[in-house]
PDB file of C-alpha atoms in Angstrom:
ATOM      1  CA  MET A  15     115.451 107.446 104.994  1.00  0.00           C
ATOM      2  CA  TRP A  16     117.760 107.350 107.798  1.00  0.00           C
ATOM      3  CA  ARG A  17     115.511 109.432 110.189  1.00  0.00           C
ATOM      4  CA  ILE A  18     112.351 111.581 109.939  1.00  0.00           C
ATOM      5  CA  ARG A  19     110.849 114.262 112.124  1.00  0.00           C
ATOM      6  CA  ILE A  20     107.747 116.619 112.142  1.00  0.00           C
ATOM      7  CA  ASP A  21     107.606 120.248 113.212  1.00  0.00           C
ATOM      8  CA  THR A  22     103.530 120.380 113.675  1.00  0.00           C
ATOM      9  CA  SER A  23     103.997 124.307 114.228  1.00  0.00           C
ATOM     10  CA  THR A  24     104.766 124.398 110.505  1.00  0.00           C
ATOM     11  CA  PRO A  25     104.055 121.977 109.403  1.00  0.00           C
ATOM     12  CA  LYS A  26     106.767 119.784 107.601  1.00  0.00           C
ATOM     13  CA  LEU A  27     108.686 116.327 107.881  1.00  0.00           C
ATOM     14  CA  ALA A  28     112.513 117.189 108.004  1.00  0.00           C
ATOM     15  CA  LEU A  29     113.943 114.033 106.032  1.00  0.00           C
ATOM     16  CA  GLU A  30     118.004 112.438 107.067  1.00  0.00           C
ATOM     17  CA  VAL A  31     119.064 110.610 103.799  1.00  0.00           C
ATOM     18  CA  ARG A  32     122.224 108.915 103.925  1.00  0.00           C
ATOM     19  CA  ASP A  33     124.163 106.430 100.951  1.00  0.00           C
ATOM     20  CA  SER A  34     126.415 104.435 103.805  1.00  0.00           C
ATOM     21  CA  ASP A  35     128.408 103.009 100.380  1.00  0.00           C
ATOM     22  CA  LEU A  36     129.294 106.185  99.116  1.00  0.00           C
ATOM     23  CA  LEU A  37     129.320 107.942 102.630  1.00  0.00           C
ATOM     24  CA  LEU A  38     126.764 111.098 101.380  1.00  0.00           C
ATOM     25  CA  ALA A  39     123.867 112.456 104.330  1.00  0.00           C
ATOM     26  CA  HIS A  40     121.289 115.245 103.105  1.00  0.00           C
ATOM     27  CA  PHE A  41     118.664 117.022 104.801  1.00  0.00           C
ATOM     28  CA  CYS A  42     115.329 117.855 103.326  1.00  0.00           C
ATOM     29  CA  THR A  43     111.783 119.114 104.630  1.00  0.00           C
ATOM     30  CA  LEU A  44     108.378 117.856 103.269  1.00  0.00           C
ATOM     31  CA  ASP A  45     105.483 120.380 103.210  1.00  0.00           C
ATOM     32  CA  LEU A  46     102.353 118.455 103.947  1.00  0.00           C
ATOM     33  CA  ALA A  47     100.002 121.227 102.640  1.00  0.00           C
ATOM     34  CA  GLU A  48     101.834 121.524  99.554  1.00  0.00           C
ATOM     35  CA  PHE A  49     104.198 118.024  99.389  1.00  0.00           C
ATOM     36  CA  ARG A  50     106.433 120.005  97.667  1.00  0.00           C
ATOM     37  CA  LEU A  51     109.870 119.103  98.815  1.00  0.00           C
ATOM     38  CA  ASN A  52     113.703 121.155  99.762  1.00  0.00           C
ATOM     39  CA  LYS A  53     116.338 120.537  99.490  1.00  0.00           C
ATOM     40  CA  LEU A  54     118.974 121.451 102.121  1.00  0.00           C
ATOM     41  CA  ALA A  55     121.965 122.970 101.505  1.00  0.00           C
ATOM     42  CA  VAL A  56     124.393 121.488 104.226  1.00  0.00           C
ATOM     43  CA  ASN A  57     127.966 120.960 103.262  1.00  0.00           C
ATOM     44  CA  PRO A  58     128.666 117.779 101.743  1.00  0.00           C
ATOM     45  CA  SER A  59     131.522 116.876 102.199  1.00  0.00           C
ATOM     46  CA  LYS A  60     130.157 117.221 106.936  1.00  0.00           C
ATOM     47  CA  ALA A  61     127.244 116.258 106.452  1.00  0.00           C
ATOM     48  CA  TRP A  62     127.656 112.289 107.095  1.00  0.00           C
ATOM     49  CA  TRP A  63     128.795 113.622 109.940  1.00  0.00           C
ATOM     50  CA  GLN A  64     125.918 114.951 111.058  1.00  0.00           C
ATOM     51  CA  GLY A  65     122.559 113.914 111.978  1.00  0.00           C
ATOM     52  CA  LEU A  66     118.574 115.041 112.270  1.00  0.00           C
ATOM     53  CA  GLU A  67     117.430 115.856 115.850  1.00  0.00           C
ATOM     54  CA  ASP A  68     114.524 116.901 115.500  1.00  0.00           C
ATOM     55  CA  ALA A  69     112.658 120.304 113.656  1.00  0.00           C
ATOM     56  CA  GLN A  70     109.921 122.756 114.705  1.00  0.00           C
ATOM     57  CA  HIS A  71     109.077 126.607 114.264  1.00  0.00           C
ATOM     58  CA  ASN A  72     109.842 126.173 110.232  1.00  0.00           C
ATOM     59  CA  LEU A  73     113.440 125.202 111.893  1.00  0.00           C
ATOM     60  CA  VAL A  74     115.580 122.465 111.264  1.00  0.00           C
ATOM     61  CA  PHE A  75     118.031 120.925 114.602  1.00  0.00           C
ATOM     62  CA  LEU A  76     121.109 119.143 113.077  1.00  0.00           C
ATOM     63  CA  HIS A  77     123.813 117.626 115.794  1.00  0.00           C
ATOM     64  CA  GLY A  78     127.416 116.617 115.453  1.00  0.00           C
ATOM     65  CA  TYR A  79     129.644 114.292 116.886  1.00  0.00           C
ATOM     66  CA  GLY A  80     131.621 114.726 120.253  1.00  0.00           C
ATOM     67  CA  ASP A  81     133.266 111.111 119.373  1.00  0.00           C
ATOM     68  CA  ARG A  82     132.852 109.729 116.195  1.00  0.00           C
ATOM     69  CA  LYS A  83     133.236 105.769 117.403  1.00  0.00           C
ATOM     70  CA  THR A  84     130.560 105.635 120.197  1.00  0.00           C
ATOM     71  CA  GLY A  85     128.357 108.339 118.015  1.00  0.00           C
ATOM     72  CA  GLN A  86     128.165 110.606 121.092  1.00  0.00           C
ATOM     73  CA  HIS A  87     126.253 113.612 119.745  1.00  0.00           C
ATOM     74  CA  LYS A  88     127.756 117.048 120.705  1.00  0.00           C
ATOM     75  CA  GLY A  89     127.151 120.535 119.032  1.00  0.00           C
ATOM     76  CA  VAL A  90     123.302 121.749 117.942  1.00  0.00           C
ATOM     77  CA  THR A  91     123.159 123.007 114.744  1.00  0.00           C
ATOM     78  CA  ALA A  92     120.358 125.153 113.772  1.00  0.00           C
ATOM     79  CA  LEU A  93     118.732 125.223 109.296  1.00  0.00           C
ATOM     80  CA  ALA A  94     116.145 127.629 107.646  1.00  0.00           C
ATOM     81  CA  ALA A  95     113.643 124.921 106.959  1.00  0.00           C
ATOM     82  CA  GLU A  96     113.109 126.771 103.470  1.00  0.00           C
ATOM     83  CA  GLY A  97     116.946 126.697 102.153  1.00  0.00           C
ATOM     84  CA  GLY A  98     119.144 125.414 105.197  1.00  0.00           C
ATOM     85  CA  GLU A  99     120.565 128.392 105.419  1.00  0.00           C
ATOM     86  CA  VAL A 100     122.287 128.720 108.829  1.00  0.00           C
ATOM     87  CA  GLN A 101     120.251 130.221 111.970  1.00  0.00           C
ATOM     88  CA  TRP A 102     122.403 129.181 114.890  1.00  0.00           C
ATOM     89  CA  GLN A 103     124.914 127.439 116.791  1.00  0.00           C
ATOM     90  CA  LEU A 104     125.816 125.811 120.281  1.00  0.00           C
ATOM     91  CA  ASP A 105     129.335 124.076 119.401  1.00  0.00           C
ATOM     92  CA  GLU A 106     129.802 122.725 122.783  1.00  0.00           C
ATOM     93  CA  MET A 107     126.300 121.411 123.447  1.00  0.00           C
ATOM     94  CA  ALA A 108     124.030 118.498 122.977  1.00  0.00           C
ATOM     95  CA  PHE A 109     120.303 118.372 122.192  1.00  0.00           C
ATOM     96  CA  TYR A 110     117.985 117.316 124.987  1.00  0.00           C
ATOM     97  CA  GLY A 111     114.663 117.850 123.926  1.00  0.00           C
ATOM     98  CA  LEU A 112     111.748 121.185 122.995  1.00  0.00           C
ATOM     99  CA  ALA A 113     109.538 122.177 125.631  1.00  0.00           C
ATOM    100  CA  SER A 114     106.327 124.751 125.135  1.00  0.00           C
ATOM    101  CA  ASP A 115     109.494 127.987 125.742  1.00  0.00           C
ATOM    102  CA  GLY A 116     112.099 127.416 124.244  1.00  0.00           C
ATOM    103  CA  MET A 117     115.295 124.218 123.789  1.00  0.00           C
ATOM    104  CA  LEU A 118     116.967 121.751 126.589  1.00  0.00           C
ATOM    105  CA  VAL A 119     120.335 121.431 126.042  1.00  0.00           C
ATOM    106  CA  TYR A 120     122.969 120.160 127.898  1.00  0.00           C
ATOM    107  CA  ARG A 121     127.422 120.047 128.107  1.00  0.00           C
ATOM    108  CA  ALA A 122     128.113 117.369 125.535  1.00  0.00           C
ATOM    109  CA  ASP A 123     131.139 116.264 128.183  1.00  0.00           C
ATOM    110  CA  ALA A 124     129.077 117.117 131.133  1.00  0.00           C
ATOM    111  CA  PRO A 125     125.921 115.117 130.594  1.00  0.00           C
ATOM    112  CA  ASP A 126     125.305 114.462 133.992  1.00  0.00           C
ATOM    113  CA  GLN A 127     124.763 118.106 135.075  1.00  0.00           C
ATOM    114  CA  PRO A 128     121.682 120.624 134.863  1.00  0.00           C
ATOM    115  CA  LEU A 129     120.676 121.261 131.165  1.00  0.00           C
ATOM    116  CA  THR A 130     120.044 124.769 130.084  1.00  0.00           C
ATOM    117  CA  LEU A 131     117.277 126.458 128.435  1.00  0.00           C
ATOM    118  CA  VAL A 132     117.768 128.856 125.253  1.00  0.00           C
ATOM    119  CA  ASN A 133     115.964 130.135 122.263  1.00  0.00           C
ATOM    120  CA  PRO A 134     114.823 127.640 119.365  1.00  0.00           C
ATOM    121  CA  LYS A 135     114.925 130.495 117.793  1.00  0.00           C
ATOM    122  CA  THR A 136     118.174 132.003 118.461  1.00  0.00           C
ATOM    123  CA  GLY A 137     120.061 129.844 120.541  1.00  0.00           C
ATOM    124  CA  ASN A 138     120.852 132.741 123.120  1.00  0.00           C
ATOM    125  CA  THR A 139     120.109 131.492 127.422  1.00  0.00           C
ATOM    126  CA  LEU A 140     116.754 131.881 128.687  1.00  0.00           C
ATOM    127  CA  ARG A 141     117.988 129.719 132.310  1.00  0.00           C
ATOM    128  CA  ASP A 142     120.405 127.387 133.599  1.00  0.00           C
ATOM    129  CA  GLY A 143     120.172 124.932 136.054  1.00  0.00           C
ATOM    130  CA  ILE A 144     117.168 122.875 134.783  1.00  0.00           C
ATOM    131  CA  SER A 145     117.291 119.737 137.037  1.00  0.00           C
ATOM    132  CA  GLN A 146     117.164 116.588 134.903  1.00  0.00           C
ATOM    133  CA  GLN A 147     114.046 115.622 135.595  1.00  0.00           C
ATOM    134  CA  THR A 148     112.463 119.152 135.359  1.00  0.00           C
ATOM    135  CA  ALA A 149     113.686 118.598 132.305  1.00  0.00           C
ATOM    136  CA  ALA A 150     112.145 115.416 131.592  1.00  0.00           C
ATOM    137  CA  SER A 151     109.386 116.671 131.960  1.00  0.00           C
ATOM    138  CA  LEU A 152     109.031 119.018 130.664  1.00  0.00           C
ATOM    139  CA  VAL A 153     109.776 117.490 127.231  1.00  0.00           C
ATOM    140  CA  ALA A 154     107.318 115.072 128.257  1.00  0.00           C
ATOM    141  CA  ASP A 155     104.454 117.762 128.406  1.00  0.00           C
ATOM    142  CA  PHE A 156     105.028 119.583 125.867  1.00  0.00           C
ATOM    143  CA  SER A 157     105.247 115.842 123.903  1.00  0.00           C
ATOM    144  CA  GLN A 158     101.510 115.914 124.767  1.00  0.00           C
ATOM    145  CA  THR A 159     100.547 119.332 123.450  1.00  0.00           C
ATOM    146  CA  ARG A 160     102.690 118.999 119.840  1.00  0.00           C
ATOM    147  CA  TYR A 161     101.683 115.603 119.320  1.00  0.00           C
ATOM    148  CA  THR A 162      97.740 115.866 119.969  1.00  0.00           C
ATOM    149  CA  ASN A 163      97.251 114.896 116.212  1.00  0.00           C
ATOM    150  CA  TRP A 164     100.230 112.865 116.200  1.00  0.00           C
ATOM    151  CA  GLU A 165      99.948 109.362 116.076  1.00  0.00           C
ATOM    152  CA  TYR A 166     102.573 106.236 116.553  1.00  0.00           C
ATOM    153  CA  PRO A 167     101.493 102.657 116.376  1.00  0.00           C
ATOM    154  CA  VAL A 168     102.486  99.949 119.675  1.00  0.00           C
ATOM    155  CA  MET A 169     104.943  97.323 118.455  1.00  0.00           C
ATOM    156  CA  TYR A 170     103.786  93.895 120.089  1.00  0.00           C
ATOM    157  CA  LYS A 171     105.887  90.612 119.674  1.00  0.00           C
ATOM    158  CA  ASP A 172     105.237  87.163 120.012  1.00  0.00           C
ATOM    159  CA  GLY A 173     104.022  85.849 123.430  1.00  0.00           C
ATOM    160  CA  GLU A 174     102.179  88.890 124.188  1.00  0.00           C
ATOM    161  CA  PRO A 175      98.828  89.075 124.991  1.00  0.00           C
ATOM    162  CA  TYR A 176      97.388  91.676 122.263  1.00  0.00           C
ATOM    163  CA  PHE A 177     100.176  90.340 119.801  1.00  0.00           C
ATOM    164  CA  GLU A 178      97.585  87.259 119.564  1.00  0.00           C
ATOM    165  CA  GLU A 179      94.558  88.959 119.763  1.00  0.00           C
ATOM    166  CA  VAL A 180      95.345  91.714 116.912  1.00  0.00           C
ATOM    167  CA  CYS A 181      96.800  88.017 114.574  1.00  0.00           C
ATOM    168  CA  ASN A 182      93.733  86.523 114.806  1.00  0.00           C
ATOM    169  CA  PHE A 183      91.501  89.011 114.155  1.00  0.00           C
ATOM    170  CA  ILE A 184      94.151  89.163 110.897  1.00  0.00           C
ATOM    171  CA  ALA A 185      93.516  85.222 110.826  1.00  0.00           C
ATOM    172  CA  ASP A 186      89.466  85.281 110.330  1.00  0.00           C
ATOM    173  CA  GLN A 187      90.593  88.752 107.530  1.00  0.00           C
ATOM    174  CA  SER A 188      92.125  87.633 105.361  1.00  0.00           C
ATOM    175  CA  GLY A 189      94.015  84.387 106.487  1.00  0.00           C
ATOM    176  CA  GLU A 190      96.899  85.097 106.802  1.00  0.00           C
ATOM    177  CA  LYS A 191      99.883  84.402 109.454  1.00  0.00           C
ATOM    178  CA  PRO A 192     101.651  87.070 110.890  1.00  0.00           C
ATOM    179  CA  VAL A 193     105.309  86.239 112.983  1.00  0.00           C
ATOM    180  CA  VAL A 194     107.828  87.637 115.855  1.00  0.00           C
ATOM    181  CA  ALA A 195     106.390  91.595 115.695  1.00  0.00           C
ATOM    182  CA  LEU A 196     103.402  93.563 114.907  1.00  0.00           C
ATOM    183  CA  GLU A 197     102.505  96.968 114.971  1.00  0.00           C
ATOM    184  CA  TYR A 198      98.644  98.789 115.923  1.00  0.00           C
ATOM    185  CA  ALA A 199      97.660 101.359 116.261  1.00  0.00           C
ATOM    186  CA  GLU A 200      93.608 102.217 116.269  1.00  0.00           C
ATOM    187  CA  LEU A 201      91.391 105.810 115.188  1.00  0.00           C
ATOM    188  CA  SER A 202      87.537 106.694 115.451  1.00  0.00           C
ATOM    189  CA  ASN A 203      87.342 105.213 112.156  1.00  0.00           C
ATOM    190  CA  ASN A 204      90.335 102.459 111.213  1.00  0.00           C
ATOM    191  CA  ILE A 205      92.617  99.770 112.007  1.00  0.00           C
ATOM    192  CA  VAL A 206      95.792 100.086 110.853  1.00  0.00           C
ATOM    193  CA  ILE A 207      98.596  97.126 111.596  1.00  0.00           C
ATOM    194  CA  SER A 208     101.763  96.912 110.367  1.00  0.00           C
ATOM    195  CA  TYR A 209     103.332  92.764 110.749  1.00  0.00           C
ATOM    196  CA  TYR A 210     105.610  90.262 108.624  1.00  0.00           C
ATOM    197  CA  GLU A 211     104.984  87.239 107.087  1.00  0.00           C
ATOM    198  CA  GLU A 212     107.844  84.703 106.241  1.00  0.00           C
ATOM    199  CA  GLY A 213     109.202  84.668 102.969  1.00  0.00           C
ATOM    200  CA  ALA A 214     110.132  82.222 100.830  1.00  0.00           C
ATOM    201  CA  VAL A 215     114.295  81.403 101.839  1.00  0.00           C
ATOM    202  CA  GLY A 216     112.842  82.606 106.250  1.00  0.00           C
ATOM    203  CA  ASN A 217     113.479  86.133 105.162  1.00  0.00           C
ATOM    204  CA  LEU A 218     110.734  88.428 106.259  1.00  0.00           C
ATOM    205  CA  ASP A 219     108.116  90.299 104.153  1.00  0.00           C
ATOM    206  CA  ASN A 220     106.440  94.037 106.364  1.00  0.00           C
ATOM    207  CA  PHE A 221     103.144  94.589 105.023  1.00  0.00           C
ATOM    208  CA  VAL A 222     100.659  97.550 106.655  1.00  0.00           C
ATOM    209  CA  VAL A 223      96.885  97.163 105.774  1.00  0.00           C
ATOM    210  CA  VAL A 224      94.184  98.834 106.826  1.00  0.00           C
ATOM    211  CA  TYR A 225      90.750  97.817 108.191  1.00  0.00           C
ATOM    212  CA  ASP A 226      87.471  99.949 109.185  1.00  0.00           C
ATOM    213  CA  LEU A 227      85.291  99.455 112.567  1.00  0.00           C
ATOM    214  CA  GLN A 228      83.419  97.118 110.729  1.00  0.00           C
ATOM    215  CA  GLY A 229      86.345  95.146 109.852  1.00  0.00           C
ATOM    216  CA  ASN A 230      86.198  95.941 105.825  1.00  0.00           C
ATOM    217  CA  LEU A 231      89.891  95.708 104.487  1.00  0.00           C
ATOM    218  CA  HIS A 232      90.535  99.591 102.447  1.00  0.00           C
ATOM    219  CA  LEU A 233      94.089  98.870 101.506  1.00  0.00           C
ATOM    220  CA  LYS A 234      96.626  96.323 102.214  1.00  0.00           C
ATOM    221  CA  VAL A 235     100.450  97.894 101.255  1.00  0.00           C
ATOM    222  CA  LYS A 236     104.209  95.916 101.383  1.00  0.00           C
ATOM    223  CA  LEU A 237     106.672  98.002 103.049  1.00  0.00           C
ATOM    224  CA  GLY A 238     109.296  95.195 102.450  1.00  0.00           C
ATOM    225  CA  SER A 239     110.185  91.938 101.205  1.00  0.00           C
ATOM    226  CA  GLY A 240     113.711  89.704 101.861  1.00  0.00           C
ATOM    227  CA  LEU A 241     114.174  91.531 105.311  1.00  0.00           C
ATOM    228  CA  SER A 242     116.503  90.493 107.530  1.00  0.00           C
ATOM    229  CA  GLY A 243     115.039  91.118 110.889  1.00  0.00           C
ATOM    230  CA  ILE A 244     111.574  93.851 112.378  1.00  0.00           C
ATOM    231  CA  GLY A 245     111.900  97.864 112.702  1.00  0.00           C
ATOM    232  CA  SER A 246     110.024 100.505 114.695  1.00  0.00           C
ATOM    233  CA  ASP A 247     107.860 102.426 113.508  1.00  0.00           C
ATOM    234  CA  THR A 248     106.916 101.585 109.781  1.00  0.00           C
ATOM    235  CA  PHE A 249     104.003 103.866 110.043  1.00  0.00           C
ATOM    236  CA  PHE A 250     102.962 107.582 111.527  1.00  0.00           C
ATOM    237  CA  ILE A 251      99.541 108.907 111.350  1.00  0.00           C
ATOM    238  CA  PHE A 252      99.298 112.899 111.311  1.00  0.00           C
ATOM    239  CA  ASN A 253      96.124 115.298 111.264  1.00  0.00           C
ATOM    240  CA  LEU A 254      94.072 111.674 109.349  1.00  0.00           C
ATOM    241  CA  GLN A 255      96.641 110.846 106.634  1.00  0.00           C
ATOM    242  CA  LEU A 256      99.129 107.132 106.693  1.00  0.00           C
ATOM    243  CA  TYR A 257     102.860 108.113 106.206  1.00  0.00           C
ATOM    244  CA  LEU A 258     104.259 104.890 104.062  1.00  0.00           C
ATOM    245  CA  LEU A 259     108.309 104.872 103.582  1.00  0.00           C
ATOM    246  CA  ARG A 260     108.382 101.541 101.927  1.00  0.00           C
ATOM    247  CA  ASP A 261     111.506  99.620 101.047  1.00  0.00           C
ATOM    248  CA  LYS A 262     112.969 102.361 102.751  1.00  0.00           C
ATOM    249  CA  HIS A 263     113.512 105.322  99.953  1.00  0.00           C
ATOM    250  CA  ILE A 264     109.980 105.390  99.242  1.00  0.00           C
ATOM    251  CA  LEU A 265     106.920 107.707 101.049  1.00  0.00           C
ATOM    252  CA  GLN A 266     103.088 107.171 100.558  1.00  0.00           C
ATOM    253  CA  VAL A 267     100.897 108.991 101.848  1.00  0.00           C
ATOM    254  CA  TYR A 268      97.246 108.119 102.454  1.00  0.00           C
ATOM    255  CA  ARG A 269      93.791 109.578 103.403  1.00  0.00           C
ATOM    256  CA  LEU A 270      92.018 107.426 106.698  1.00  0.00           C
ATOM    257  CA  LEU A 271      88.701 107.311 106.479  1.00  0.00           C
ATOM    258  CA  ALA A 272      86.851 110.263 109.050  1.00  0.00           C
TER     259      ALA A 272
END
């Protein structure tokens, strides 16, 4: 699993799965009401040179590459979230972000120039000449509304005050000693922590634990072992459901206490 985005209007997850050995990429959507997986019909020979940008309005938005050496994004393609049929394309533009009244894009060959607002369902231009500052505000404002029921963890690294505080909590509860970094999210009835322990040969093992506010352990899952470094966004929470990615290819979902 390479990248996950959520369509909060549906809701669905959009998934980008890559195999670097075979140079293959696949794109899927997962219906969060029925947990039904839909593979999108993207040409396998072209899919490796595409990537997932975002998902909304029952559409999945992919980017291409203007410069494959630097990874510069170029092109926006909107696919139907069910079957993957192409709804529209903007070959010379690049994705900037979603706003409440449209999608912001910019010319891939002129990233410092004003942006354009397009209709995310059709790709038609709604407004030109949007400043960088205004574009950033529009995306930030919509994100606050869009992700009301969505929770990402906050990362704390070794040496930061909250890292030591959470480490002490885990040590008191389980006797284990987290290292390097951890990710933390606190809800009304749950505390979710992703942390690392030193493995047998100096590498890292990654665990996620869920406690209630009284310190009782309700879940412990090993996400990965033998890791050479840490990751970010190792879990997320949407509508009180905890989403975990185990061993980079197994998506597990748990219902949290309301």
